[in-house]
Amino acid sequence: MVAAALAVPSPDGLSQSLDPDQGLATGPAILETGHVDVGPRFRDDTWSIQIHDDEAAPPVWRSPDEAVIRVRDAAKQEVPDDPAYAFLGAPAGTSVHVLPQTQQEGVVWLGWNTQDPGLLAQAGRGVTMNLRGVQGPGRLTVFLQSGTLGAPQVLWDSANAYPQPLWVDRNTHTHANWVFGAPGVYLIALDVTAELAGGGTATASTTLRFAVGDAAGPDEARAGTIAVASPSAPPSVPADDRGFPGWLLGVLGLAALLLIALLVSVAVRGAAVRRAAERARESA
């Protein structure tokens, strides 16, 4: 993992505008070189997450269910002998597959953008990209690095609990380092929730599909499924026949027991005081 591959791209390299007339390509596709972005779209009154393929001529959007991002062995790098990269969870010198923050010949350049013209017309301040699960043979880590001497900023890590939200301003184009700890098929569950200019929010969900290593099969990645909890499902709690959640009944029951104990304690203490007063009068 050489330092040059981790430098932040120049602003000129990330400036772009998207044609509102770019269409949605259909059919299976393998994206293994060139510039690719994941991003939310609003088209035909529908929110979705799609993949912008800038390598095609002309550029097109693709469905994540049909497009597989292939990470060739040309993307292999070694974990640096530097404590700053301990967050990768792999010993120095370990070979990992890296989609780098800066463009590299023969390796797909993967980023994300919030520049779809339909999104810009509907969204307010920006969107939240929410990592909801990763299924694969190794650890996935996504991080940014500001210059060759800057400390890495971890954005997503499959070793951490889900969900993992990431705020992205509207009209933004960003690339980061994607590190795959072992070769094989990876499925990444992703939500994008947009703040709407008129109030409220809209959410779209998808699965990103990766075939990591020359031996990994794109067909397997395209056919794979990942099970994650629904982002909008309320927590499951037991309830009685009247619809009260079990935890609330438990709290109320405990409060009742404490109140009874307090009343008993007060009554016992009052009786003791009365007996002491009677004994004092008898002695007098």
Short mmCIF file of C-alpha atoms in Angstrom, two decimals:
data_model
loop_
_atom_site.label_atom_id
_atom_site.label_comp_id
_atom_site.label_asym_id
_atom_site.label_seq_id
_atom_site.Cartn_x
_atom_site.Cartn_y
_atom_site.Cartn_z
CA MET A 1 0.00 0.00 0.00
CA VAL A 2 2.26 2.75 -1.25
CA ALA A 3 1.79 6.29 0.03
CA ALA A 4 1.26 7.70 -3.46
CA ALA A 5 -1.84 5.56 -3.84
CA LEU A 6 -3.34 7.03 -0.66
CA ALA A 7 -3.05 10.72 -1.42
CA VAL A 8 -6.21 12.81 -1.77
CA PRO A 9 -7.08 13.44 -5.43
CA SER A 10 -6.77 17.00 -6.62
CA PRO A 11 -9.98 19.05 -6.84
CA ASP A 12 -9.58 19.17 -10.62
CA GLY A 13 -9.62 15.38 -10.73
CA LEU A 14 -12.94 15.29 -8.87
CA SER A 15 -14.77 18.15 -10.57
CA GLN A 16 -17.50 16.88 -12.85
CA SER A 17 -21.09 17.50 -13.86
CA LEU A 18 -23.54 14.83 -14.94
CA ASP A 19 -25.73 15.03 -18.01
CA PRO A 20 -29.41 14.85 -17.01
CA ASP A 21 -30.08 12.79 -20.14
CA GLN A 22 -27.67 9.96 -19.28
CA GLY A 23 -29.63 6.75 -19.51
CA LEU A 24 -29.74 3.51 -17.54
CA ALA A 25 -27.90 0.67 -19.28
CA THR A 26 -29.41 -2.78 -18.91
CA GLY A 27 -27.82 -6.22 -18.87
CA PRO A 28 -24.88 -7.77 -16.99
CA ALA A 29 -21.70 -5.69 -16.75
CA ILE A 30 -18.26 -6.18 -15.20
CA LEU A 31 -16.57 -2.97 -14.07
CA GLU A 32 -12.84 -3.60 -13.60
CA THR A 33 -11.09 -0.47 -14.91
CA GLY A 34 -11.79 3.22 -15.22
CA HIS A 35 -13.86 5.65 -13.22
CA VAL A 36 -16.97 4.37 -11.38
CA ASP A 37 -19.19 6.14 -8.83
CA VAL A 38 -22.03 4.92 -6.63
CA GLY A 39 -24.78 7.48 -6.17
CA PRO A 40 -28.45 8.15 -5.47
CA ARG A 41 -30.74 9.14 -8.36
CA PHE A 42 -34.21 10.62 -8.64
CA ARG A 43 -35.85 9.79 -11.95
CA ASP A 44 -39.46 9.19 -12.98
CA ASP A 45 -40.59 10.02 -9.42
CA THR A 46 -38.47 7.17 -8.06
CA TRP A 47 -35.45 7.18 -5.73
CA SER A 48 -32.75 4.57 -6.35
CA ILE A 49 -29.04 3.88 -5.89
CA GLN A 50 -27.17 3.29 -9.13
CA ILE A 51 -23.61 3.00 -10.41
CA HIS A 52 -22.30 5.69 -12.74
CA ASP A 53 -20.02 4.06 -15.32
CA ASP A 54 -17.76 6.78 -16.69
CA GLU A 55 -15.70 4.24 -18.64
CA ALA A 56 -18.55 3.59 -21.08
CA ALA A 57 -18.86 5.79 -24.14
CA PRO A 58 -21.05 7.68 -23.60
CA PRO A 59 -21.17 7.37 -19.77
CA VAL A 60 -24.21 5.54 -18.38
CA TRP A 61 -25.85 4.55 -15.12
CA ARG A 62 -26.14 0.86 -14.21
CA SER A 63 -28.15 -1.18 -11.75
CA PRO A 64 -26.08 -2.64 -8.85
CA ASP A 65 -28.01 -5.88 -9.33
CA GLU A 66 -26.47 -6.27 -12.79
CA ALA A 67 -23.06 -4.61 -12.42
CA VAL A 68 -20.20 -6.39 -10.64
CA ILE A 69 -17.18 -4.38 -9.52
CA ARG A 70 -14.17 -6.58 -10.21
CA VAL A 71 -10.99 -6.01 -8.21
CA ARG A 72 -8.17 -7.61 -10.16
CA ASP A 73 -4.95 -8.92 -8.60
CA ALA A 74 -3.29 -5.82 -10.07
CA ALA A 75 -4.85 -4.07 -7.05
CA LYS A 76 -2.77 -6.07 -4.54
CA GLN A 77 -0.72 -4.06 -2.06
CA GLU A 78 1.03 -4.83 1.22
CA VAL A 79 -0.08 -3.41 4.55
CA PRO A 80 2.54 -0.79 5.52
CA ASP A 81 4.82 -1.34 8.52
CA ASP A 82 3.29 1.67 10.24
CA PRO A 83 1.16 1.77 13.42
CA ALA A 84 -1.11 4.29 11.69
CA TYR A 85 -2.56 1.38 9.67
CA ALA A 86 -3.27 -0.90 12.62
CA PHE A 87 -6.98 -0.23 12.06
CA LEU A 88 -6.82 -2.58 9.05
CA GLY A 89 -6.49 -5.50 11.48
CA ALA A 90 -3.75 -7.20 9.41
CA PRO A 91 -0.02 -7.57 10.16
CA ALA A 92 2.48 -5.43 8.24
CA GLY A 93 3.41 -7.03 4.95
CA THR A 94 0.04 -8.79 4.54
CA SER A 95 -1.19 -8.76 0.95
CA VAL A 96 -4.59 -7.10 0.53
CA HIS A 97 -6.62 -5.86 -2.44
CA VAL A 98 -6.95 -2.07 -2.52
CA LEU A 99 -9.12 0.18 -4.66
CA PRO A 100 -7.07 3.34 -4.11
CA GLN A 101 -8.19 6.87 -3.50
CA THR A 102 -6.28 8.04 -6.57
CA GLN A 103 -6.68 6.51 -10.01
CA GLN A 104 -4.34 3.63 -10.82
CA GLU A 105 -3.79 1.99 -14.20
CA GLY A 106 -5.58 -1.34 -14.55
CA VAL A 107 -7.63 -0.93 -11.34
CA VAL A 108 -11.19 0.30 -11.11
CA TRP A 109 -11.41 3.76 -9.48
CA LEU A 110 -14.43 3.58 -7.18
CA GLY A 111 -16.05 6.56 -5.49
CA TRP A 112 -19.46 8.08 -4.84
CA ASN A 113 -21.27 11.22 -5.94
CA THR A 114 -24.40 13.20 -5.12
CA GLN A 115 -24.51 15.02 -8.45
CA ASP A 116 -27.46 13.47 -10.25
CA PRO A 117 -29.51 16.42 -11.64
CA GLY A 118 -32.73 14.84 -10.36
CA LEU A 119 -31.21 14.55 -6.88
CA LEU A 120 -30.00 18.16 -6.95
CA ALA A 121 -33.52 19.32 -7.80
CA GLN A 122 -35.06 17.40 -4.88
CA ALA A 123 -32.48 17.16 -2.11
CA GLY A 124 -31.86 19.66 0.66
CA ARG A 125 -28.45 19.77 2.38
CA GLY A 126 -27.32 16.28 1.45
CA VAL A 127 -27.71 12.56 2.07
CA THR A 128 -26.71 9.89 4.57
CA MET A 129 -24.97 6.83 3.12
CA ASN A 130 -25.62 4.04 5.59
CA LEU A 131 -23.56 0.83 5.56
CA ARG A 132 -25.92 -1.89 6.84
CA GLY A 133 -23.88 -5.04 6.33
CA VAL A 134 -20.93 -6.70 4.61
CA GLN A 135 -20.76 -10.35 3.58
CA GLY A 136 -17.43 -11.69 2.38
CA PRO A 137 -14.36 -13.79 3.19
CA GLY A 138 -12.42 -10.94 4.79
CA ARG A 139 -12.61 -7.56 6.41
CA LEU A 140 -13.67 -4.50 4.44
CA THR A 141 -12.29 -1.09 5.43
CA VAL A 142 -13.01 2.20 3.66
CA PHE A 143 -10.89 5.20 4.63
CA LEU A 144 -9.69 8.60 3.49
CA GLN A 145 -6.17 9.94 3.78
CA SER A 146 -5.27 13.62 3.56
CA GLY A 147 -1.88 13.73 1.88
CA THR A 148 1.04 11.37 2.37
CA LEU A 149 1.55 12.41 6.02
CA GLY A 150 -2.09 12.75 7.09
CA ALA A 151 -3.64 10.29 9.50
CA PRO A 152 -6.13 7.89 7.92
CA GLN A 153 -9.81 8.66 8.54
CA VAL A 154 -11.85 5.46 8.72
CA LEU A 155 -15.31 5.83 7.20
CA TRP A 156 -16.59 2.23 7.24
CA ASP A 157 -15.24 -0.95 8.85
CA SER A 158 -16.98 -4.32 8.61
CA ALA A 159 -15.48 -5.25 11.99
CA ASN A 160 -17.70 -2.64 13.67
CA ALA A 161 -21.40 -2.75 14.50
CA TYR A 162 -24.04 -1.77 11.96
CA PRO A 163 -25.49 0.49 10.79
CA GLN A 164 -22.61 2.86 10.00
CA PRO A 165 -23.88 6.24 8.75
CA LEU A 166 -21.81 8.60 6.60
CA TRP A 167 -23.03 12.13 5.85
CA VAL A 168 -22.43 13.41 2.28
CA ASP A 169 -23.22 16.96 1.16
CA ARG A 170 -25.22 17.45 -2.04
CA ASN A 171 -23.24 18.01 -5.25
CA THR A 172 -20.26 16.10 -3.86
CA HIS A 173 -17.83 13.76 -5.64
CA THR A 174 -15.48 11.72 -3.44
CA HIS A 175 -13.05 8.81 -3.75
CA ALA A 176 -11.60 6.78 -0.90
CA ASN A 177 -9.44 3.70 -0.26
CA TRP A 178 -11.37 0.41 -0.25
CA VAL A 179 -9.36 -2.40 1.39
CA PHE A 180 -10.45 -6.04 1.07
CA GLY A 181 -8.73 -8.34 3.55
CA ALA A 182 -9.06 -11.56 1.51
CA PRO A 183 -9.97 -12.51 -2.08
CA GLY A 184 -13.48 -13.69 -2.89
CA VAL A 185 -17.02 -12.39 -3.33
CA TYR A 186 -18.20 -9.45 -1.21
CA LEU A 187 -21.76 -8.16 -0.91
CA ILE A 188 -22.28 -4.73 0.65
CA ALA A 189 -25.73 -3.63 1.82
CA LEU A 190 -26.14 0.12 1.44
CA ASP A 191 -28.92 2.63 2.14
CA VAL A 192 -28.97 6.26 1.05
CA THR A 193 -31.40 8.60 2.80
CA ALA A 194 -31.88 12.02 1.20
CA GLU A 195 -33.05 15.10 3.04
CA LEU A 196 -35.72 16.62 0.80
CA ALA A 197 -35.77 20.34 0.07
CA GLY A 198 -39.50 20.43 0.80
CA GLY A 199 -39.14 18.58 4.10
CA GLY A 200 -39.00 14.92 5.04
CA THR A 201 -36.69 12.23 3.74
CA ALA A 202 -36.56 9.53 1.06
CA THR A 203 -34.56 6.29 1.33
CA ALA A 204 -33.27 3.87 -1.30
CA SER A 205 -31.51 0.55 -0.67
CA THR A 206 -29.24 -1.68 -2.73
CA THR A 207 -26.49 -4.31 -2.64
CA LEU A 208 -23.07 -3.55 -4.13
CA ARG A 209 -21.36 -6.62 -5.60
CA PHE A 210 -17.60 -7.19 -5.69
CA ALA A 211 -15.50 -9.99 -7.16
CA VAL A 212 -12.10 -9.56 -5.46
CA GLY A 213 -9.10 -11.30 -7.01
CA ASP A 214 -8.66 -12.83 -10.46
CA ALA A 215 -10.09 -16.15 -9.23
CA ALA A 216 -13.35 -14.64 -7.90
CA GLY A 217 -16.39 -15.21 -10.10
CA PRO A 218 -18.52 -12.24 -11.22
CA ASP A 219 -21.48 -14.57 -11.81
CA GLU A 220 -21.34 -15.69 -8.17
CA ALA A 221 -21.26 -12.07 -7.04
CA ARG A 222 -24.23 -11.20 -9.26
CA ALA A 223 -26.30 -14.10 -7.93
CA GLY A 224 -25.45 -13.61 -4.25
CA THR A 225 -27.80 -12.31 -1.58
CA ILE A 226 -27.15 -10.71 1.81
CA ALA A 227 -29.59 -10.73 4.71
CA VAL A 228 -29.75 -7.55 6.79
CA ALA A 229 -32.34 -6.07 9.12
CA SER A 230 -34.82 -3.65 7.63
CA PRO A 231 -33.67 -0.06 8.29
CA SER A 232 -37.23 1.05 9.06
CA ALA A 233 -38.33 -1.90 11.22
CA PRO A 234 -39.03 -0.95 14.86
CA PRO A 235 -37.27 -2.95 17.58
CA SER A 236 -39.07 -6.17 18.47
CA VAL A 237 -40.37 -6.18 22.06
CA PRO A 238 -42.85 -8.59 23.70
CA ALA A 239 -46.27 -7.10 24.49
CA ASP A 240 -49.30 -8.21 26.45
CA ASP A 241 -52.82 -8.47 24.98
CA ARG A 242 -53.39 -4.75 25.51
CA GLY A 243 -50.34 -3.82 23.44
CA PHE A 244 -48.07 -2.72 26.31
CA PRO A 245 -44.41 -3.56 25.66
CA GLY A 246 -42.95 -6.08 28.10
CA TRP A 247 -40.17 -3.78 29.30
CA LEU A 248 -42.70 -1.10 30.29
CA LEU A 249 -44.74 -3.60 32.30
CA GLY A 250 -41.56 -4.72 34.06
CA VAL A 251 -40.66 -1.15 35.02
CA LEU A 252 -44.17 -0.47 36.32
CA GLY A 253 -44.12 -3.71 38.33
CA LEU A 254 -40.78 -2.85 39.91
CA ALA A 255 -42.00 0.63 40.79
CA ALA A 256 -45.09 -0.86 42.47
CA LEU A 257 -42.93 -3.21 44.56
CA LEU A 258 -40.67 -0.37 45.65
CA LEU A 259 -43.70 1.72 46.66
CA ILE A 260 -45.16 -1.15 48.71
CA ALA A 261 -41.80 -1.69 50.44
CA LEU A 262 -41.60 2.03 51.23
CA LEU A 263 -45.12 2.08 52.71
CA VAL A 264 -44.39 -0.99 54.83
CA SER A 265 -41.14 0.58 56.08
CA VAL A 266 -42.96 3.79 57.03
CA ALA A 267 -45.71 1.86 58.82
CA VAL A 268 -43.21 -0.25 60.80
CA ARG A 269 -41.19 2.79 61.78
CA GLY A 270 -44.35 4.64 62.85
CA ALA A 271 -45.42 1.73 65.06
CA ALA A 272 -41.99 1.62 66.67
CA VAL A 273 -42.14 5.33 67.43
CA ARG A 274 -45.58 4.97 69.00
CA ARG A 275 -44.43 2.08 71.22
CA ALA A 276 -41.42 4.07 72.38
CA ALA A 277 -43.65 7.02 73.25
CA GLU A 278 -46.02 4.77 75.25
CA ARG A 279 -43.10 3.26 77.19
CA ALA A 280 -41.86 6.77 78.01
CA ARG A 281 -45.25 7.81 79.36
CA GLU A 282 -45.50 4.64 81.51
CA SER A 283 -42.05 5.28 82.98
CA ALA A 284 -42.99 8.86 83.79
#
